[in-house]
Coordinates of C-alpha atoms and ligand atoms in Angstrom, one line a residue:
X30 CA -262.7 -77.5 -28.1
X31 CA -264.5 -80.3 -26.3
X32 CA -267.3 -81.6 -26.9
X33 CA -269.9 -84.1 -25.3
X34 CA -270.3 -85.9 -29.0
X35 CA -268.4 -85.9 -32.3
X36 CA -271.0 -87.2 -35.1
X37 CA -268.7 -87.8 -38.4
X38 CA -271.1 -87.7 -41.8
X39 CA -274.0 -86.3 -42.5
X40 CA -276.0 -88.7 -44.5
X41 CA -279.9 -89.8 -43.3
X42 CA -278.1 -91.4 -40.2
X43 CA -276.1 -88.7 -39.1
X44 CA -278.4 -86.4 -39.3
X45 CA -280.9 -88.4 -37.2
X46 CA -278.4 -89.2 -34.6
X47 CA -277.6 -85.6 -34.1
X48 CA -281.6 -84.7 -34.0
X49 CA -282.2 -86.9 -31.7
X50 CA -279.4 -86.2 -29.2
X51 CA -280.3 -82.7 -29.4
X52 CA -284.0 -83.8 -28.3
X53 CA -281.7 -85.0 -25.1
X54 CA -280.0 -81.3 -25.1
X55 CA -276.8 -83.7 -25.7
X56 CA -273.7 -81.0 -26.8
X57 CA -272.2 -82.5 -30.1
X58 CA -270.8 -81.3 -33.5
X59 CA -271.8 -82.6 -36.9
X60 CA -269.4 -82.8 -39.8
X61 CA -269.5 -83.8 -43.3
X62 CA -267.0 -83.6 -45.5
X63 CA -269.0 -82.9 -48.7
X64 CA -270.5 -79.8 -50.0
X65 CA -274.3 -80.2 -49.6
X66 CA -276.8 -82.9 -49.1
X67 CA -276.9 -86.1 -51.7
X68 CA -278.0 -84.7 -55.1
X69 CA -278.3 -88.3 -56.1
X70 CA -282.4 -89.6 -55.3
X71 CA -280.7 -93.3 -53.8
X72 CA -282.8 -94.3 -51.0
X73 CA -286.4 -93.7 -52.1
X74 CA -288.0 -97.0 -50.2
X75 CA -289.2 -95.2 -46.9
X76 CA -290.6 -98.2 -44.7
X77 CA -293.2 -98.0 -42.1
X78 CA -291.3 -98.3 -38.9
X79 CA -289.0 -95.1 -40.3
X80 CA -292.6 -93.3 -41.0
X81 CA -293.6 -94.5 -36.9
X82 CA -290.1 -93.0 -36.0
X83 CA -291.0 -90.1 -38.1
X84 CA -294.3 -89.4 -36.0
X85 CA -292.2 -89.5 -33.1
X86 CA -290.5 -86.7 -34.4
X87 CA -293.2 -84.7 -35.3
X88 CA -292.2 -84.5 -38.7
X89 CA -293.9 -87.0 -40.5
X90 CA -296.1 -85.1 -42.5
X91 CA -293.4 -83.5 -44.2
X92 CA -292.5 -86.7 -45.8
X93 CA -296.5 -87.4 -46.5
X94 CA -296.7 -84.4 -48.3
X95 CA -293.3 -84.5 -50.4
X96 CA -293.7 -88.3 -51.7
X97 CA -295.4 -91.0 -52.7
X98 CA -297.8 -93.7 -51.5
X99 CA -296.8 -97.0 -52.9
X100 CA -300.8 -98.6 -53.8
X101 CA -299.3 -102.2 -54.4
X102 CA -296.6 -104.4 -56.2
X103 CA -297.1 -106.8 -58.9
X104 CA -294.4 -109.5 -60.4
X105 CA -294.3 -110.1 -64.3
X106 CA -292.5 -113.7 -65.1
X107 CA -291.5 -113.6 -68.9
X108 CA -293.6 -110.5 -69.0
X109 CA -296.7 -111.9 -67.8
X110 CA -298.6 -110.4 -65.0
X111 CA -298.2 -113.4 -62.4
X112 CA -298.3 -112.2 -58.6
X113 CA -300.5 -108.9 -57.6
X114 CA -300.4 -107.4 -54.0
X115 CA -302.3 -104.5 -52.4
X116 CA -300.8 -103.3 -50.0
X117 CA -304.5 -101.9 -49.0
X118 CA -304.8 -105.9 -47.9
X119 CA -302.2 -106.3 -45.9
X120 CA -304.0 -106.0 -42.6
X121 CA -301.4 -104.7 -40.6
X122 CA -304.0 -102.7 -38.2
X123 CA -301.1 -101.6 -35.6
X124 CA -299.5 -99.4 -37.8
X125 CA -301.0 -95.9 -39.3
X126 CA -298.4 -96.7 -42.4
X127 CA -299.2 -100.0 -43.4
X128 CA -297.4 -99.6 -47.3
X129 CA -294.3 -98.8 -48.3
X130 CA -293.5 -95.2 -49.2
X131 CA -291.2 -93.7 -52.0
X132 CA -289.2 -89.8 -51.6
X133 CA -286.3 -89.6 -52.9
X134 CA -282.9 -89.4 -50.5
X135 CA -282.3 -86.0 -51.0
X136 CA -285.5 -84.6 -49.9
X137 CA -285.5 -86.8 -47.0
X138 CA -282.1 -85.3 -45.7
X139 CA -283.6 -81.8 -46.1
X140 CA -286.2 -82.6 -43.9
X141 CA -283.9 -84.0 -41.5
X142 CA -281.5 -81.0 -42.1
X143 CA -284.5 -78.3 -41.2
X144 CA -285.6 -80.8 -37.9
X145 CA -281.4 -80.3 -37.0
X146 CA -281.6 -76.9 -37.1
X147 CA -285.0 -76.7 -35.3
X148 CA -282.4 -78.2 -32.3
X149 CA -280.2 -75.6 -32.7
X150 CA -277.5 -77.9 -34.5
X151 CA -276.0 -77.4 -37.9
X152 CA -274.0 -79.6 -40.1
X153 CA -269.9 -77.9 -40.2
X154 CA -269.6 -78.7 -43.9
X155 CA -266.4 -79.7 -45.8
X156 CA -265.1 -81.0 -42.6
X157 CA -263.3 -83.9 -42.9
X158 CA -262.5 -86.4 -39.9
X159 CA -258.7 -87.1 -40.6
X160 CA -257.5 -89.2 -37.6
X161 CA -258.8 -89.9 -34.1
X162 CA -257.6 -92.0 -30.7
X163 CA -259.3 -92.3 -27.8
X164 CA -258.7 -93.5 -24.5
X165 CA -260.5 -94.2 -20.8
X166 CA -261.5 -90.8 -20.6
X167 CA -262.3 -89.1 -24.0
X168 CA -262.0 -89.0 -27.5
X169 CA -258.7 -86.9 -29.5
X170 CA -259.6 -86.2 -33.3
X171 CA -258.1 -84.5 -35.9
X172 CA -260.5 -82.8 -38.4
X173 CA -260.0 -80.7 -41.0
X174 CA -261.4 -77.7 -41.6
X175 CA -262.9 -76.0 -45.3
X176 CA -260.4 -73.1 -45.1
X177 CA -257.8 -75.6 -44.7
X178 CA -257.0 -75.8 -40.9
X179 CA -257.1 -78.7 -38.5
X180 CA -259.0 -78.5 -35.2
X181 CA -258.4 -80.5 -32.9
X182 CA -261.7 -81.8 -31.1
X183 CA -261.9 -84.0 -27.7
X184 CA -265.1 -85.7 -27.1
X185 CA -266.6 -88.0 -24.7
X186 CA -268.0 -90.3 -27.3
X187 CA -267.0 -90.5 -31.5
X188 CA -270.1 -91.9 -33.9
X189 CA -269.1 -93.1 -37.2
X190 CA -271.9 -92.4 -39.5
X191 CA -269.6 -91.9 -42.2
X192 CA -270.9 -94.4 -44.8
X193 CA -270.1 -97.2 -46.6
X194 CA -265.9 -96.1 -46.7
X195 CA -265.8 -94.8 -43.2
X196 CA -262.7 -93.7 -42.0
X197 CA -263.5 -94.3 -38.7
X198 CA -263.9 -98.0 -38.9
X199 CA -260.5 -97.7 -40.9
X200 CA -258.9 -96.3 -37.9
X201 CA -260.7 -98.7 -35.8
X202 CA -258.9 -101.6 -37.9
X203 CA -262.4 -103.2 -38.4
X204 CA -262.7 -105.7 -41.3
X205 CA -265.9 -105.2 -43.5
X206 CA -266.2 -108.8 -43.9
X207 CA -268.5 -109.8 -46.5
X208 CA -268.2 -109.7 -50.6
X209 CA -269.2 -107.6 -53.6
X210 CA -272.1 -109.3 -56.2
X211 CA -271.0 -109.6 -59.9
X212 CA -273.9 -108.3 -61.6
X213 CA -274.0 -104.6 -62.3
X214 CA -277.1 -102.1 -61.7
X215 CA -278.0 -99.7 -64.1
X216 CA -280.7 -97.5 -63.3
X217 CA -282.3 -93.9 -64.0
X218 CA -284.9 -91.4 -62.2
X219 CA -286.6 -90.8 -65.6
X220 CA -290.4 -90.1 -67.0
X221 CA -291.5 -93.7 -68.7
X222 CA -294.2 -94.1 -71.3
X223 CA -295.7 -97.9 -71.5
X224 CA -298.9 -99.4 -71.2
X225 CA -299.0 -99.8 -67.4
X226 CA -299.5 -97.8 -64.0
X227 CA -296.8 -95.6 -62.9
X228 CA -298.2 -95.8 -59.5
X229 CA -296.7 -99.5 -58.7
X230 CA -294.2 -100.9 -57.6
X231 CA -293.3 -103.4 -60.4
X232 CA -290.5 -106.5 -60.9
X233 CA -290.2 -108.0 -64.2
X234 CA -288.0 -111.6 -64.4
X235 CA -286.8 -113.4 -67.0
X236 CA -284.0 -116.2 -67.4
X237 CA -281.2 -113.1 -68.5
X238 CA -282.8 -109.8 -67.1
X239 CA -284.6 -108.4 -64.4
X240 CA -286.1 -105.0 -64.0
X241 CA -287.7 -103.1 -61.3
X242 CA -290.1 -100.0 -61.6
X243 CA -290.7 -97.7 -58.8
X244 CA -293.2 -95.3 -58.0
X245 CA -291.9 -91.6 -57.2
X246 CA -294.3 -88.7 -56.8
X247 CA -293.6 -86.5 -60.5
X248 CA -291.9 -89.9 -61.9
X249 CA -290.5 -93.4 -61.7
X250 CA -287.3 -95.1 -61.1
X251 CA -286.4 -97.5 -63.3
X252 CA -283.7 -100.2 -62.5
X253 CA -282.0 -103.2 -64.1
X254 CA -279.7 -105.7 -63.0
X255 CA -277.4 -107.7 -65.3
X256 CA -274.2 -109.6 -65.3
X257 CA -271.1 -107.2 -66.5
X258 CA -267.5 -108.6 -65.7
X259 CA -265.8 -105.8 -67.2
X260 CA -267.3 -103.6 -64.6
X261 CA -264.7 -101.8 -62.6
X262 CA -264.7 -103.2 -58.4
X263 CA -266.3 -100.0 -57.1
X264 CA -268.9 -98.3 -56.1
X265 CA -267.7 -95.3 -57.7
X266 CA -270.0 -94.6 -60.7
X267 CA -268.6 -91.7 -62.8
X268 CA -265.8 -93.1 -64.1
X269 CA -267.7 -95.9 -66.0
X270 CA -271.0 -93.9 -66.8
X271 CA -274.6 -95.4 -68.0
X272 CA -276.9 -94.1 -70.7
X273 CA -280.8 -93.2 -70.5
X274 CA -280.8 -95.4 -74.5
X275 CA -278.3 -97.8 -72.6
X276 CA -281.0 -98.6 -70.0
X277 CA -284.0 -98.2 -72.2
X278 CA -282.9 -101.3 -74.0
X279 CA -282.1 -103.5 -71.3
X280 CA -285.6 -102.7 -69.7
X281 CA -287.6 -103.2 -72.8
X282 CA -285.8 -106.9 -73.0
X283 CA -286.5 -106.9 -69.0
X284 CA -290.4 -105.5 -69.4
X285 CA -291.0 -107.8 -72.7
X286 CA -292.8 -104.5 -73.8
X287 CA -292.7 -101.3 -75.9
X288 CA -291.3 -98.8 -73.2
X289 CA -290.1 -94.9 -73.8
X290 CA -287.6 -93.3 -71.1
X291 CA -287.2 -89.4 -71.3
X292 CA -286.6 -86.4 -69.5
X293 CA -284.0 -88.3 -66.8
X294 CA -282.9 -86.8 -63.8
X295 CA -280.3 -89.4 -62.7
X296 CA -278.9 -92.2 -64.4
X297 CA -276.2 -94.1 -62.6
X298 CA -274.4 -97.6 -62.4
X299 CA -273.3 -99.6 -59.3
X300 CA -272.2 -102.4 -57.9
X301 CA -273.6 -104.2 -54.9
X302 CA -271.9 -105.7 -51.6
X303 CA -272.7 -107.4 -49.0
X304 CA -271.1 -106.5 -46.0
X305 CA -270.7 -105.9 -41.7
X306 CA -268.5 -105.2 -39.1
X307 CA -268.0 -107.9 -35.9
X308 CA -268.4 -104.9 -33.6
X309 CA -270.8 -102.0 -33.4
X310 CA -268.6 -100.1 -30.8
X311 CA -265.0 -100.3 -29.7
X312 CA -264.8 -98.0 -26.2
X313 CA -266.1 -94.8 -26.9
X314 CA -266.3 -95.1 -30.7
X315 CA -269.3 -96.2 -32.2
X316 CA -270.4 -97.4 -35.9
X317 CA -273.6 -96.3 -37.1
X318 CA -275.7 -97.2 -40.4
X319 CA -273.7 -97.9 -44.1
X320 CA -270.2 -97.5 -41.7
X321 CA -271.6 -100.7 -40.1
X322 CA -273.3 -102.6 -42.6
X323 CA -274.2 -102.6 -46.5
X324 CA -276.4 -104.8 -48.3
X325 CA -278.6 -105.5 -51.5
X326 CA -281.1 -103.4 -52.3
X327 CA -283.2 -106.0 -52.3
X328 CA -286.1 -104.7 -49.9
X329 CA -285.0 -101.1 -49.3
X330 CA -283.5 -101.7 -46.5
X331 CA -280.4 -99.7 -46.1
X332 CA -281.4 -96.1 -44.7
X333 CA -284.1 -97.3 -42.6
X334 CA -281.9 -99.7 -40.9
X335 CA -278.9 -96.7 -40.2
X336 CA -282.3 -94.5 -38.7
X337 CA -283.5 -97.1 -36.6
X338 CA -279.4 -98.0 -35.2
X339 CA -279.2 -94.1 -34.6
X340 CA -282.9 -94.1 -32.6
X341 CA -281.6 -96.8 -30.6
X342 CA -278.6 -95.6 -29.8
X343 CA -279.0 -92.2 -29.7
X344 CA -281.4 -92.8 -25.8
X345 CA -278.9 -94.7 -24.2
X346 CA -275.6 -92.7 -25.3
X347 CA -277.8 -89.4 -23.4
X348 CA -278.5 -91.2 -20.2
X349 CA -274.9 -92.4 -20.1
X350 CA -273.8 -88.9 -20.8
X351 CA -276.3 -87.5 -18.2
X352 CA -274.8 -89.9 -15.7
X353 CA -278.8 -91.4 -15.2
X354 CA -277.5 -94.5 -16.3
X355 CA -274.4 -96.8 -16.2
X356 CA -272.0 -97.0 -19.1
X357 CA -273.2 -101.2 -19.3
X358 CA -276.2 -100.0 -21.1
X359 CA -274.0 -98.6 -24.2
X360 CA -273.1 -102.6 -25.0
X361 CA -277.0 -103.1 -25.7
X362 CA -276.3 -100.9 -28.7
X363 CA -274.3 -104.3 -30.2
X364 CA -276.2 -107.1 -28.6
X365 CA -279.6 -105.6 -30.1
X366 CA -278.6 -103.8 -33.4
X367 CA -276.1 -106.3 -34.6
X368 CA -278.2 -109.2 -34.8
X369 CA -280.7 -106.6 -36.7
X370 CA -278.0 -106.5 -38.7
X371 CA -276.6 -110.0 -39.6
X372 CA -280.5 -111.0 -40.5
X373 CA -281.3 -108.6 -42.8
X374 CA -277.5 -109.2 -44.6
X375 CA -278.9 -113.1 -44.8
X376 CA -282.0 -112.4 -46.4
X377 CA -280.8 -109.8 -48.8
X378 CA -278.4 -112.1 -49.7
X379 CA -280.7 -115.2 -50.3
X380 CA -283.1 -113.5 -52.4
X381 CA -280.5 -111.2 -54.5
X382 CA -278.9 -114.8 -55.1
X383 CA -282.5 -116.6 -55.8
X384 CA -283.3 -113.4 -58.1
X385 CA -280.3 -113.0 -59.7
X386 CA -279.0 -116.5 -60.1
X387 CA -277.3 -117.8 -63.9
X388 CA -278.2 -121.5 -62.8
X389 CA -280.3 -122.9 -65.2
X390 CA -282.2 -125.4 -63.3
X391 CA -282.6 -122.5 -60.7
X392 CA -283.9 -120.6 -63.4
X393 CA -286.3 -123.1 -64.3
X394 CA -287.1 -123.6 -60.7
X395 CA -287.4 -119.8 -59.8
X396 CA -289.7 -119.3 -62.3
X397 CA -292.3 -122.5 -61.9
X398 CA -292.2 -121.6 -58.3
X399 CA -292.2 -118.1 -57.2
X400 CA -295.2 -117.4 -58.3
X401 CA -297.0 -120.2 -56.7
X402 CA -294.8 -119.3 -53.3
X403 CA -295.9 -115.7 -54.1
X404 CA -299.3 -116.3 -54.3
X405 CA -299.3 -118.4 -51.2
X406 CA -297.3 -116.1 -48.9
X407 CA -299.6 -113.1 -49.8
X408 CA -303.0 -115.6 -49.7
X409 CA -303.2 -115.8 -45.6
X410 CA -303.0 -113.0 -43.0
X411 CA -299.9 -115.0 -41.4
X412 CA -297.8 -115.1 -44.9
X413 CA -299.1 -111.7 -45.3
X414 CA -297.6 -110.0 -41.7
X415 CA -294.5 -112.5 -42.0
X416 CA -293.4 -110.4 -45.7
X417 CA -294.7 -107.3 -44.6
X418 CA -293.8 -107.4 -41.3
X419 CA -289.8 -108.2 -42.2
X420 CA -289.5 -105.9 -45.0
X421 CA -291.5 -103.0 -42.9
X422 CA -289.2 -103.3 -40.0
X423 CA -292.7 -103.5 -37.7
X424 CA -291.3 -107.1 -36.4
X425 CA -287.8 -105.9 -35.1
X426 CA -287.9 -106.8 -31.3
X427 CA -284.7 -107.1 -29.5
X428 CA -283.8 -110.2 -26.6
X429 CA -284.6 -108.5 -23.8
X430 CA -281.1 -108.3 -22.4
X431 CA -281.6 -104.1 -21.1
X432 CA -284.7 -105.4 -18.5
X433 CA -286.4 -108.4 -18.6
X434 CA -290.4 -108.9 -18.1
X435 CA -292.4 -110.7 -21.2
X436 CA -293.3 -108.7 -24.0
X437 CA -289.8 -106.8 -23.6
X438 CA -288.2 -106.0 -26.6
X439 CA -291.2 -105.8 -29.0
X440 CA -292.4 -102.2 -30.9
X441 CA -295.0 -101.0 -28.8
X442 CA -297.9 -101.5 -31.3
X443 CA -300.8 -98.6 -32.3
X444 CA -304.1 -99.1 -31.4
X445 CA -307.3 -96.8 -30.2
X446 CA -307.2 -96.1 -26.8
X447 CA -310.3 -93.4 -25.5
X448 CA -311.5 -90.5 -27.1
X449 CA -310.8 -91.5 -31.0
X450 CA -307.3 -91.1 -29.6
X451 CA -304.0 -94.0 -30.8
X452 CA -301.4 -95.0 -29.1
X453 CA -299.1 -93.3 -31.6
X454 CA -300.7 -90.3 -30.7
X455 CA -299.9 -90.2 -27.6
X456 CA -295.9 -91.6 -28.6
X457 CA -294.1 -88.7 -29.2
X458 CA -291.2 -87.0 -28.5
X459 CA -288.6 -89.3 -28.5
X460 CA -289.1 -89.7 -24.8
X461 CA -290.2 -92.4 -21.8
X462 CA -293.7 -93.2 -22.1
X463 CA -295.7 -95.0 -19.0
X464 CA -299.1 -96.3 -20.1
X465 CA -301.2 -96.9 -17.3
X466 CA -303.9 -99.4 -18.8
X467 CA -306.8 -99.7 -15.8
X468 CA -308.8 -97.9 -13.3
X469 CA -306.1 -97.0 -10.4
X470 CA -304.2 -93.7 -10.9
X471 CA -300.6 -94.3 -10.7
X472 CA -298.7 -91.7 -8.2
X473 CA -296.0 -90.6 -10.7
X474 CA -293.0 -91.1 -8.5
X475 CA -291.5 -91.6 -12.4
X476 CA -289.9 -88.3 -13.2
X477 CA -289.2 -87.3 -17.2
X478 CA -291.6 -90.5 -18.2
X479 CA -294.3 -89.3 -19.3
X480 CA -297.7 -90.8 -18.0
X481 CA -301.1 -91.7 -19.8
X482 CA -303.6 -93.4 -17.5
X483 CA -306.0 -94.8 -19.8
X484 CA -308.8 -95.6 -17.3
X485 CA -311.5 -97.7 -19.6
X486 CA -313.5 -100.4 -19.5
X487 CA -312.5 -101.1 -23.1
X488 CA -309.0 -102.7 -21.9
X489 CA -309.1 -106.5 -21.3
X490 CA -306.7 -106.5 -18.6
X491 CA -305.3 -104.0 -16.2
X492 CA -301.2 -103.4 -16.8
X493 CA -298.3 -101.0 -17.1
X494 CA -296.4 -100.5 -20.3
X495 CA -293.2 -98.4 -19.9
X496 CA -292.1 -97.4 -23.4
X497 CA -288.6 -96.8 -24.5
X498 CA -287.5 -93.6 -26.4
X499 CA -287.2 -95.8 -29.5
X500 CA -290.9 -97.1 -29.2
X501 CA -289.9 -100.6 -28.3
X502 CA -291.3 -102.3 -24.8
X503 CA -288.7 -101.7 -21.9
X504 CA -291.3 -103.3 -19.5
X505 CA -294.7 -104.6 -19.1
X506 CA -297.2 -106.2 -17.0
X507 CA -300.9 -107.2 -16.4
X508 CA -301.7 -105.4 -12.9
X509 CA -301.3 -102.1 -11.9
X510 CA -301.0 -102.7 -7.9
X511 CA -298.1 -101.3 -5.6
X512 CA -296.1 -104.3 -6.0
X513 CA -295.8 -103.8 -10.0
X514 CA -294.5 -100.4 -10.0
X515 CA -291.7 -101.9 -7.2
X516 CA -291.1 -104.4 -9.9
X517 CA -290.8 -102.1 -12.7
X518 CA -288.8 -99.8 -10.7
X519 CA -286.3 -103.0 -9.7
X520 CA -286.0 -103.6 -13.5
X521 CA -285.0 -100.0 -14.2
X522 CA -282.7 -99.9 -11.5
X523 CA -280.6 -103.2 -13.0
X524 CA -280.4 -102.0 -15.6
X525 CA -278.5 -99.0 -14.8
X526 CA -281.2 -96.6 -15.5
X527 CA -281.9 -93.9 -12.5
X528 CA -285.6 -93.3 -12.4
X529 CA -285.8 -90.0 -12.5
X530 CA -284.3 -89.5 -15.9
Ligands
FAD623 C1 -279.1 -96.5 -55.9 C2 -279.3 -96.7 -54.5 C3 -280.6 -97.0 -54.0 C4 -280.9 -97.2 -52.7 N1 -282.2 -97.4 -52.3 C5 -282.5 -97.5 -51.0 C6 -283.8 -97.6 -50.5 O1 -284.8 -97.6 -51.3 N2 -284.1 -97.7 -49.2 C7 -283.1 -97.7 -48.3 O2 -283.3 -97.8 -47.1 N3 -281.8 -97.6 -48.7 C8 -281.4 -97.5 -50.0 N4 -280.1 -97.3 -50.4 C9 -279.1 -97.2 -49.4 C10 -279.0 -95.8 -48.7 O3 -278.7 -94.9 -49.7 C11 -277.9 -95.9 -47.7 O4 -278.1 -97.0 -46.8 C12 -277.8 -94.6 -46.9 O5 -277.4 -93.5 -47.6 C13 -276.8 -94.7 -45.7 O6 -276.9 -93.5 -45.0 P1 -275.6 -93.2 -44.1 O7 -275.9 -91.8 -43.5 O8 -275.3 -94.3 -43.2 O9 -274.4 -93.0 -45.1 P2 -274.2 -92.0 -46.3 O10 -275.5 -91.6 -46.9 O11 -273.1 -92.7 -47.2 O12 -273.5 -90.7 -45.6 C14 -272.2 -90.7 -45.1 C15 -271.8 -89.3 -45.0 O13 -270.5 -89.2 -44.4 C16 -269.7 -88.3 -45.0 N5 -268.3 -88.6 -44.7 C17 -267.6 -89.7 -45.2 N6 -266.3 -89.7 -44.7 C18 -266.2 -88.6 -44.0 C19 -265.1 -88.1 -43.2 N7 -263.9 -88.7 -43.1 N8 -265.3 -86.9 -42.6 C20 -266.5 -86.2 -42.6 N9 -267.5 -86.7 -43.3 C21 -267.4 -87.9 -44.0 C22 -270.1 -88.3 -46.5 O14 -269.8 -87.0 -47.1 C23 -271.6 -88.6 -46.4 O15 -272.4 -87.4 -46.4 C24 -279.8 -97.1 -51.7 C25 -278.5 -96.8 -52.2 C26 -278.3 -96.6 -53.5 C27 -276.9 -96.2 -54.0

């Protein structure tokens, strides 16, 4: 059977990717391998720009509802409270989401899972992707099917969301360069009497032990990390299992403070690797979230980064497929996520290494100095949106290598327009948007953009904004005449796209 796109895995980013191609009425088939969603809570750090993409969606309220509202973080040195942040001071006033936000993994992927089917798409459980070869034309894979049988499946394009193992960067002969850290994570989804807030987010150093408490709606994750060589090389857990008592003791020693852990509902151990691919696509096969790239979980950064590869992808893969747009425009999937990418392995890497490091001059440096850098970072609006704006994902913006005008590249950033009415209000539908800024009515020669002519004297300048599907600026200017729209138009047409989408 053919089909116009073969999504392998469905974990947070194969489940976006197939959502949002079926906003494009793109034909594709889902599989997983595995039973059922994640039981296992991992990613609970939802950040801001996945709560924007989210509102896009339409389904963002799902996630307000189900989680948590992170009020704030605060850093304990020796046990001491040292650095306090409120994330009600951040000042990030071009977001509607300006925390961080904690649901656990699984009820994330049900929401995703209920949005899929919404599209008329469904996940073909314990399937399993055995082998697959592609050439000019189309995609040849093997799968395997729950009662046993193989199927084979062309496609026009494969996407490897298969995680961290994938198979199909295997078969791609990929390397995942990169290395695994030695210290071991223990940590449990557990109720926690102590004598502070549950409501924080909270990082306790010391020279041998660090520990992390996170806020989760009905209880807290609790996490520590610690040096273990006997630890097996793998991220396989069950085979070398971690207690609730186990990870009571080494967060007490972490906390420097009487703390109780009960009533668990997940207590795991892990090891942590930092890792990429050199390519994000190889002809008609594509690599997409943990399949590309893994990294500390320093920041929760992991899922958000595989949702926000699959919301740029997903755009440019349905034009292609729609022939409104040359195949070129697939290689900006690479030249803008993989650079996403290598930064966010660099910085992981430098502050798991700072955090984590058994140097003892390091030691004594880290903890004279990260308070005071703490404190300044956090003191002025610019240290302020710098931290935030990394760890939130709000300051991704891509070199402008689809269509080139200043401000390309950038998220298009909420504000009030007329009417009590915000841009991000206005955002949605993982779509074109055209936002005429100015008094003169634009003639809508743009077919399947949508147009919002914001006609106020409240706008500084006159100008066009077109707006990609994945909220970032494909184009912008300060004047609305004739001789803009020509421009803009010029710039689509490079760039492969067909106008009338
Ligand atoms: C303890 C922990 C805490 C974390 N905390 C955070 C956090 O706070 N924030 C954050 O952003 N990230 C966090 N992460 C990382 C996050 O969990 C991952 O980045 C995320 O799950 C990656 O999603 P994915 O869909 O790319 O891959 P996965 O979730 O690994 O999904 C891959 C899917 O592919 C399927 N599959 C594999 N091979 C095949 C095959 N051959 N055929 C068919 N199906 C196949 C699997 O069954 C699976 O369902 C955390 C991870 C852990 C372990």
């Amino acid at each position: 059977m053919h089909t116009q796109v073969l999504i392998v895995g469905g974990g947070p980013t194969g489940l976006m990717m197939g959502s949002l191609l079926r906003r494009w009425n793109v034909n594709c088939r889902l599989i997983d391998e595995g039973e059922e969603i994640t039981r296992e809570s991992r990613a609970i750090g939802i950040q801001a720009r996945s709560l924007e993409l989210f509102q896009n969606l339409g389904i963002v309220d799902q996630f307000l509802e189900r989680g948590q509202i992170g009020s704030g973080a605060k850093v304990f040195l020796n046990g001491k409270e040292r650095v306090t942040v409120n994330f009600g001071d951040i000042g990030r006033e071009d977001t509607p989401y300006p925390f961080v936000f904690f649901l656990s993994q699984t009820e994330t992927e049900k929401i995703l899972v209920d949005d899929l089917k919404k599209h008329h798409l469904n996940v073909e459980r314990q399937t399993t992707l055995e082998d697959f070869y592609q050439d000019d034309k189309k995609v040849t894979a093997t799968i395997r099917k729950r009662n046993g049988k193989e199927e084979i499946v062309t496609a026009d394009y494969i996407i490897g969301c298969d995680g961290s193992h994938s198979k199909i960067r295997k078969i791609l002969d990929l390397p995942f360069e990169g290395a695994s850290y030695e210290s071991e994570f223990i940590m449990a989804d557990t109720q926690v009497d102590w004598d502070l807030d549950n409501n924080r987010l909270m990082v306790f150093l010391d020279p041998g032990n660090i520990g992390v408490h996170f806020p989760l709606k009905d209880r807290s994750r609790v996490l520590t990390v610690r040096e273990n060589h006997d630890m097996p090389e793998t991220t396989e857990t069950t085979s070398y299992p971690a207690t609730l008592s186990e990870i009571e003791e080494h967060f007490k020693e972490a906390t420097h403070r009487d703390v109780k852990l009960h009533d668990a509902e997940w207590v795991t151990r892990f090891h942590v690797h930092h890792r990429c691919v050199r390519q994000l696509k190889v002809r008609r096969a594509f690599l997409v979230g943990d399949a590309a790239h893994i990294h500390s979980p320093v920041g929760a950064q992991g899922m958000n980064t595989g949702l926000q590869d699959a919301a740029n992808l997903a755009w440019k893969l349905a034009l292609v497929i729609k022939k409104k747009a040359k195949e070129d425009i697939l290689e900006t999937y690479h030249s803008e996520r993989w650079p996403v990418a290598q930064k966010l392995l660099k910085f992981t890497d430098r502050i798991f290494s700072i955090v984590t490091t058994k140097n003892k001059a390091a030691i004594g440096l880290r903890t004279m100095f990260f308070p005071l850098f703490a404190r300044f970072m956090m003191m002025g609006k610019r240290g302020r949106d710098f931290m935030f704006g990394f760890i939130s994902q709000l300051n991704i913006h891509y070199s402008p290598s689809l269509v080139v005008s200043a401000g390309a590249g950038q998220r298009m950033p909420n504000f009030e327009t007329i009417g009590g009415k915000e841009i991000f209000d206005l955002l949605k539908g993982y779509k074109f948007h055209l936002f005429v800024f100015g008094e003169r009515p634009y003639n809508e020669r743009l077919i399947n953009v949508e147009i919002h002519h914001l006609p106020s004297s409240r706008f500084k300048t006159n100008g066009l904004v077109l707006v990609r599907p994945d909220g970032h600026i494909a184009f912008q200017t300060n004047d609305v005449s004739e001789k803009s729209i020509i421009d803009m138009e010029k710039y689509l047409e490079v760039s492969g796209i067909e106008h009338e989408f």
